[in-house]
Amino acid sequence: MIINGVSIDATFAEAFPMKATRAIITAQNEKWAMISAQAMTGFATSVIACGCEAGIERILNPSETPDGRPGVSILIFAMGGKGLAKQLETRAGQCVLTSPTSALFAGIDEGEQIPLGKNLRYFGDGFQTSKKIDGKRYWRVPVMDGEFLTEATTGRVNAVGGGNFLVLAESQHQALAACEAAIIEMKKMPNVIMPFPGGVVRSGSKVGSKYPALGASTNDAFCPTLKGITATDLSPEIESVMEIVIDGLTKEDIDNAMRVGIQAVCDLGAKNGIKRISAGNYGGKLGPFHFHLQEIMA
């Protein structure tokens, strides 16, 4: 398959089941809602070392938020429900409770309910108060700038993590420009995040290492500087490879995000140095979700 001169490999991305939730952060203005959201989703690129994968889903208009203020929706993914609950509560306490004028609400009603502000209320040292509105419990916690309003719980749902595609280009500049174009379009899609910095990862990995202590190591088959000394998957003109990883609430959400992202890359085309689109997998042996590139782009 070739789109605008860009070859689409006959391969697939392999992804894994995860648990996920959405939280809505509001504040006095969009600036402070975003500051809190960025803090809460920081250091959350990969479950391998961060404990969760998190990112900003989108900016919310006041008409879309529970308290009628500017807001930001975030998504958090983890390998298990217990880990997700711990990450959510820790991050909320350190990054939203602390952030001026912030409030915190559930972004998912269905699924198993997990603590959002349920335990953060104890920071109020007995001065906190509770209200139940339309069947939902809220806590008002006194803080120095006024009150911290938080919903008690949010919903936890099954999700998918690790959808991906690789952009192979003639130069680093061209690979990054293509990924930036893809991320712009992918951020318009609901229910997905691209958790790595700016949505892009340069240090794609393979399973295993020559060092026994490491479970993963650099994906040497896609490293341009190793073309002469390893079993490379790169043709001579490829000088840079970058990857976009996608987490989504459903497989279909990731399908849609991959489609618009790959199309954005292909729109730049071979004339802008983009040569191939590929994907990372483990031979189909580890992850039950397979995203076949040519099927997605058919």
XYZ file of C-alpha atoms in Angstrom:
298
model
C 0.000 0.000 0.000
C 1.309 3.437 -0.993
C -0.384 6.723 -0.047
C 1.024 9.909 -1.603
C 4.354 8.177 -2.109
C 4.503 6.849 1.472
C 4.714 3.070 1.840
C 2.397 1.549 4.464
C 3.984 -1.622 5.830
C 1.957 -4.842 5.925
C 2.297 -5.092 9.680
C 0.370 -4.326 12.851
C 0.651 -2.603 16.193
C 0.114 -4.782 19.234
C -1.691 -3.374 22.270
C -2.758 -4.489 25.715
C -5.781 -4.339 28.023
C -5.633 -1.565 30.599
C -7.890 0.148 33.120
C -8.735 3.811 32.636
C -10.602 6.765 34.038
C -11.302 10.356 33.101
C -11.183 13.326 35.439
C -12.346 16.876 34.812
C -10.373 19.748 36.324
C -11.871 23.238 36.417
C -10.497 26.537 37.635
C -11.056 30.272 37.613
C -9.746 30.402 34.053
C -8.381 28.078 31.383
C -4.784 28.944 32.276
C -5.070 27.559 35.802
C -7.155 24.550 34.772
C -4.409 23.667 32.299
C -1.625 24.215 34.851
C -3.300 21.765 37.209
C -3.973 19.259 34.412
C -0.377 19.415 33.198
C 0.873 18.782 36.714
C -1.499 15.857 37.238
C -0.470 14.191 33.961
C 3.259 14.794 34.382
C 5.754 11.906 34.536
C 3.177 9.527 33.056
C 4.587 8.492 29.693
C 4.800 4.750 30.302
C 3.609 2.239 32.874
C 7.086 0.694 32.694
C 8.530 3.291 35.074
C 5.816 5.857 35.772
C 3.091 3.671 37.247
C 0.506 4.954 34.790
C 0.076 6.632 31.429
C -1.790 9.922 31.444
C -2.448 12.887 29.233
C -4.708 15.810 28.465
C -7.672 14.771 26.362
C -9.084 18.209 25.548
C -10.005 21.673 26.776
C -13.607 22.068 27.949
C -15.833 25.099 27.543
C -17.666 26.327 30.659
C -20.890 24.900 29.205
C -19.309 21.420 29.306
C -18.168 21.392 32.943
C -20.131 20.567 36.109
C -19.494 23.954 37.750
C -19.745 26.137 34.640
C -16.079 27.158 34.676
C -13.289 26.581 32.129
C -11.931 23.057 32.356
C -9.650 20.346 31.062
C -10.401 16.636 30.750
C -7.605 14.174 31.390
C -7.339 10.414 30.908
C -5.282 8.079 33.115
C -4.440 4.477 32.208
C -2.860 1.715 34.297
C -2.354 -2.028 33.990
C -4.701 -2.809 36.898
C -7.508 -1.266 38.879
C -5.559 -1.027 42.130
C -2.667 0.777 40.468
C -5.027 3.144 38.681
C -6.809 4.086 41.900
C -3.519 4.790 43.681
C -2.165 6.938 40.859
C -5.412 8.875 40.525
C -5.672 9.697 44.210
C -1.980 10.555 44.650
C -1.919 12.821 41.627
C -5.190 14.512 42.559
C -3.922 15.252 46.054
C -0.577 16.630 44.959
C -1.578 18.413 41.747
C -5.232 19.487 41.930
C -5.921 20.004 45.631
C -2.808 22.184 45.712
C -3.584 24.218 42.579
C -5.230 27.646 43.065
C -9.000 27.851 42.382
C -9.185 24.239 41.152
C -12.087 21.805 41.425
C -12.160 18.125 40.475
C -14.994 16.074 38.980
C -15.663 12.617 37.583
C -15.387 12.308 33.815
C -16.838 8.796 33.578
C -20.049 7.727 35.316
C -20.196 4.069 34.271
C -17.975 1.237 35.474
C -16.707 0.498 38.949
C -16.481 3.577 41.141
C -13.029 4.441 42.504
C -12.020 7.236 44.908
C -11.459 10.660 43.378
C -11.852 13.105 46.265
C -13.391 10.615 48.681
C -10.247 10.398 50.790
C -8.840 13.835 49.965
C -11.619 15.227 52.144
C -9.650 14.257 55.244
C -7.238 17.087 54.467
C -10.044 19.284 55.777
C -9.280 18.024 59.302
C -12.931 17.667 60.206
C -14.017 21.003 58.742
C -14.960 19.444 55.380
C -18.632 19.247 54.416
C -20.541 16.975 52.067
C -23.474 17.444 49.717
C -25.312 14.961 47.521
C -26.692 16.367 44.276
C -28.528 14.226 41.702
C -27.215 11.082 43.352
C -23.573 12.212 43.288
C -21.605 13.010 46.433
C -19.383 16.102 46.539
C -16.951 17.280 49.211
C -16.105 20.870 50.102
C -12.665 21.077 51.672
C -11.587 24.386 53.262
C -8.247 25.647 51.916
C -6.433 28.944 52.176
C -7.776 30.389 48.907
C -11.379 29.423 49.752
C -12.707 25.914 49.105
C -11.626 22.864 47.150
C -14.706 21.224 45.614
C -14.339 17.616 44.537
C -16.616 14.794 43.476
C -16.165 11.742 45.708
C -15.675 9.077 43.026
C -15.230 8.510 39.309
C -15.774 5.520 37.049
C -13.148 2.957 36.077
C -13.513 1.214 32.715
C -11.686 -1.331 30.602
C -9.421 0.282 28.024
C -6.612 -0.357 25.541
C -3.000 0.822 25.715
C -0.133 0.693 23.276
C -1.553 1.365 19.839
C 1.289 2.829 17.783
C 2.822 3.657 14.454
C 6.336 4.539 13.299
C 7.233 7.374 10.946
C 10.325 6.692 8.830
C 11.864 9.729 7.161
C 14.963 10.987 5.396
C 15.861 13.352 8.235
C 15.149 14.029 11.889
C 13.565 17.364 11.021
C 11.159 15.738 8.564
C 10.213 12.900 10.931
C 9.390 15.335 13.723
C 7.412 17.658 11.431
C 5.328 14.691 10.287
C 4.674 13.560 13.855
C 3.684 17.075 14.863
C 1.175 17.178 12.001
C -0.209 13.806 13.101
C -0.583 14.867 16.740
C -2.549 17.982 15.769
C -5.150 15.825 14.049
C -5.134 13.036 16.627
C -5.821 15.470 19.469
C -9.125 16.270 17.799
C -10.293 12.704 18.440
C -12.182 11.845 21.655
C -11.269 9.177 24.200
C -7.543 8.956 23.366
C -4.231 10.314 24.601
C -0.700 10.187 23.248
C 1.207 9.983 26.549
C 4.806 10.633 25.507
C 6.331 14.151 25.453
C 4.436 16.142 22.844
C 2.833 12.845 21.838
C 6.038 11.552 20.234
C 8.678 9.036 21.354
C 12.124 8.686 19.792
C 13.397 5.861 22.006
C 11.288 2.985 20.758
C 12.172 -0.257 22.506
C 12.336 -3.986 21.944
C 11.771 -6.718 24.521
C 14.964 -7.871 26.231
C 18.559 -6.687 26.435
C 22.119 -7.971 26.540
C 22.051 -6.752 30.137
C 19.995 -9.196 32.255
C 18.677 -6.477 34.558
C 16.894 -4.706 31.697
C 13.554 -5.937 30.386
C 13.648 -3.636 27.359
C 16.294 -1.908 25.272
C 16.715 0.271 22.210
C 14.983 -0.957 19.057
C 18.245 -1.362 17.138
C 16.512 -2.556 13.959
C 15.083 0.961 13.604
C 18.156 2.949 14.746
C 19.667 4.751 11.716
C 23.181 4.923 13.187
C 23.271 1.121 13.544
C 22.399 0.242 9.944
C 25.868 -1.130 9.268
C 26.244 -3.254 12.394
C 22.824 -4.765 13.198
C 19.968 -6.564 11.458
C 18.409 -3.307 10.293
C 14.878 -2.749 9.051
C 15.905 0.508 7.409
C 16.790 1.275 3.810
C 19.834 3.516 3.147
C 17.850 6.751 2.773
C 16.103 6.482 6.176
C 17.924 8.663 8.698
C 15.276 9.125 11.413
C 12.425 7.125 12.934
C 9.877 8.408 15.453
C 6.913 6.702 17.070
C 3.478 7.787 18.231
C 1.872 5.682 20.986
C -1.882 5.842 21.605
C -3.999 4.823 24.605
C -7.758 4.748 24.159
C -10.944 3.856 25.949
C -11.800 1.361 23.176
C -10.065 -0.343 20.269
C -12.225 1.680 17.892
C -11.028 4.925 19.464
C -7.420 3.933 18.747
C -8.331 2.826 15.208
C -9.770 6.267 14.519
C -6.826 8.127 16.025
C -4.304 6.044 14.090
C -6.214 6.625 10.857
C -6.227 10.418 11.090
C -2.631 10.491 12.345
C -1.257 8.308 9.557
C -3.275 10.251 6.994
C -1.772 13.526 8.236
C 1.713 12.062 7.816
C 0.884 10.786 4.340
C -0.530 14.170 3.360
C 2.998 15.539 3.727
C 4.140 12.693 1.508
C 7.360 11.522 -0.030
C 8.151 15.017 -1.344
C 8.671 16.024 2.313
C 10.991 13.125 3.048
C 8.429 10.713 4.522
C 9.204 7.233 3.195
C 7.343 4.622 5.260
C 4.820 3.993 8.016
C 5.420 0.933 10.170
C 4.397 -0.292 13.630
C 5.739 -2.038 16.702
C 4.607 -5.478 17.800
C 5.738 -8.612 19.601
C 4.755 -11.103 16.937
C 1.167 -11.101 18.158
C 2.068 -13.221 21.181
C 1.654 -10.734 24.032
C -1.123 -8.247 23.308
C -4.654 -9.303 22.282
C -5.365 -6.079 20.376
C -3.881 -5.894 16.866
C -4.036 -2.763 14.714
C -3.241 -3.714 11.111
C -2.015 -0.597 9.326
C -3.257 -1.457 5.857
C -6.714 -2.388 7.172
C -6.959 0.877 9.080
C -5.972 2.896 5.996
C -7.984 0.882 3.467
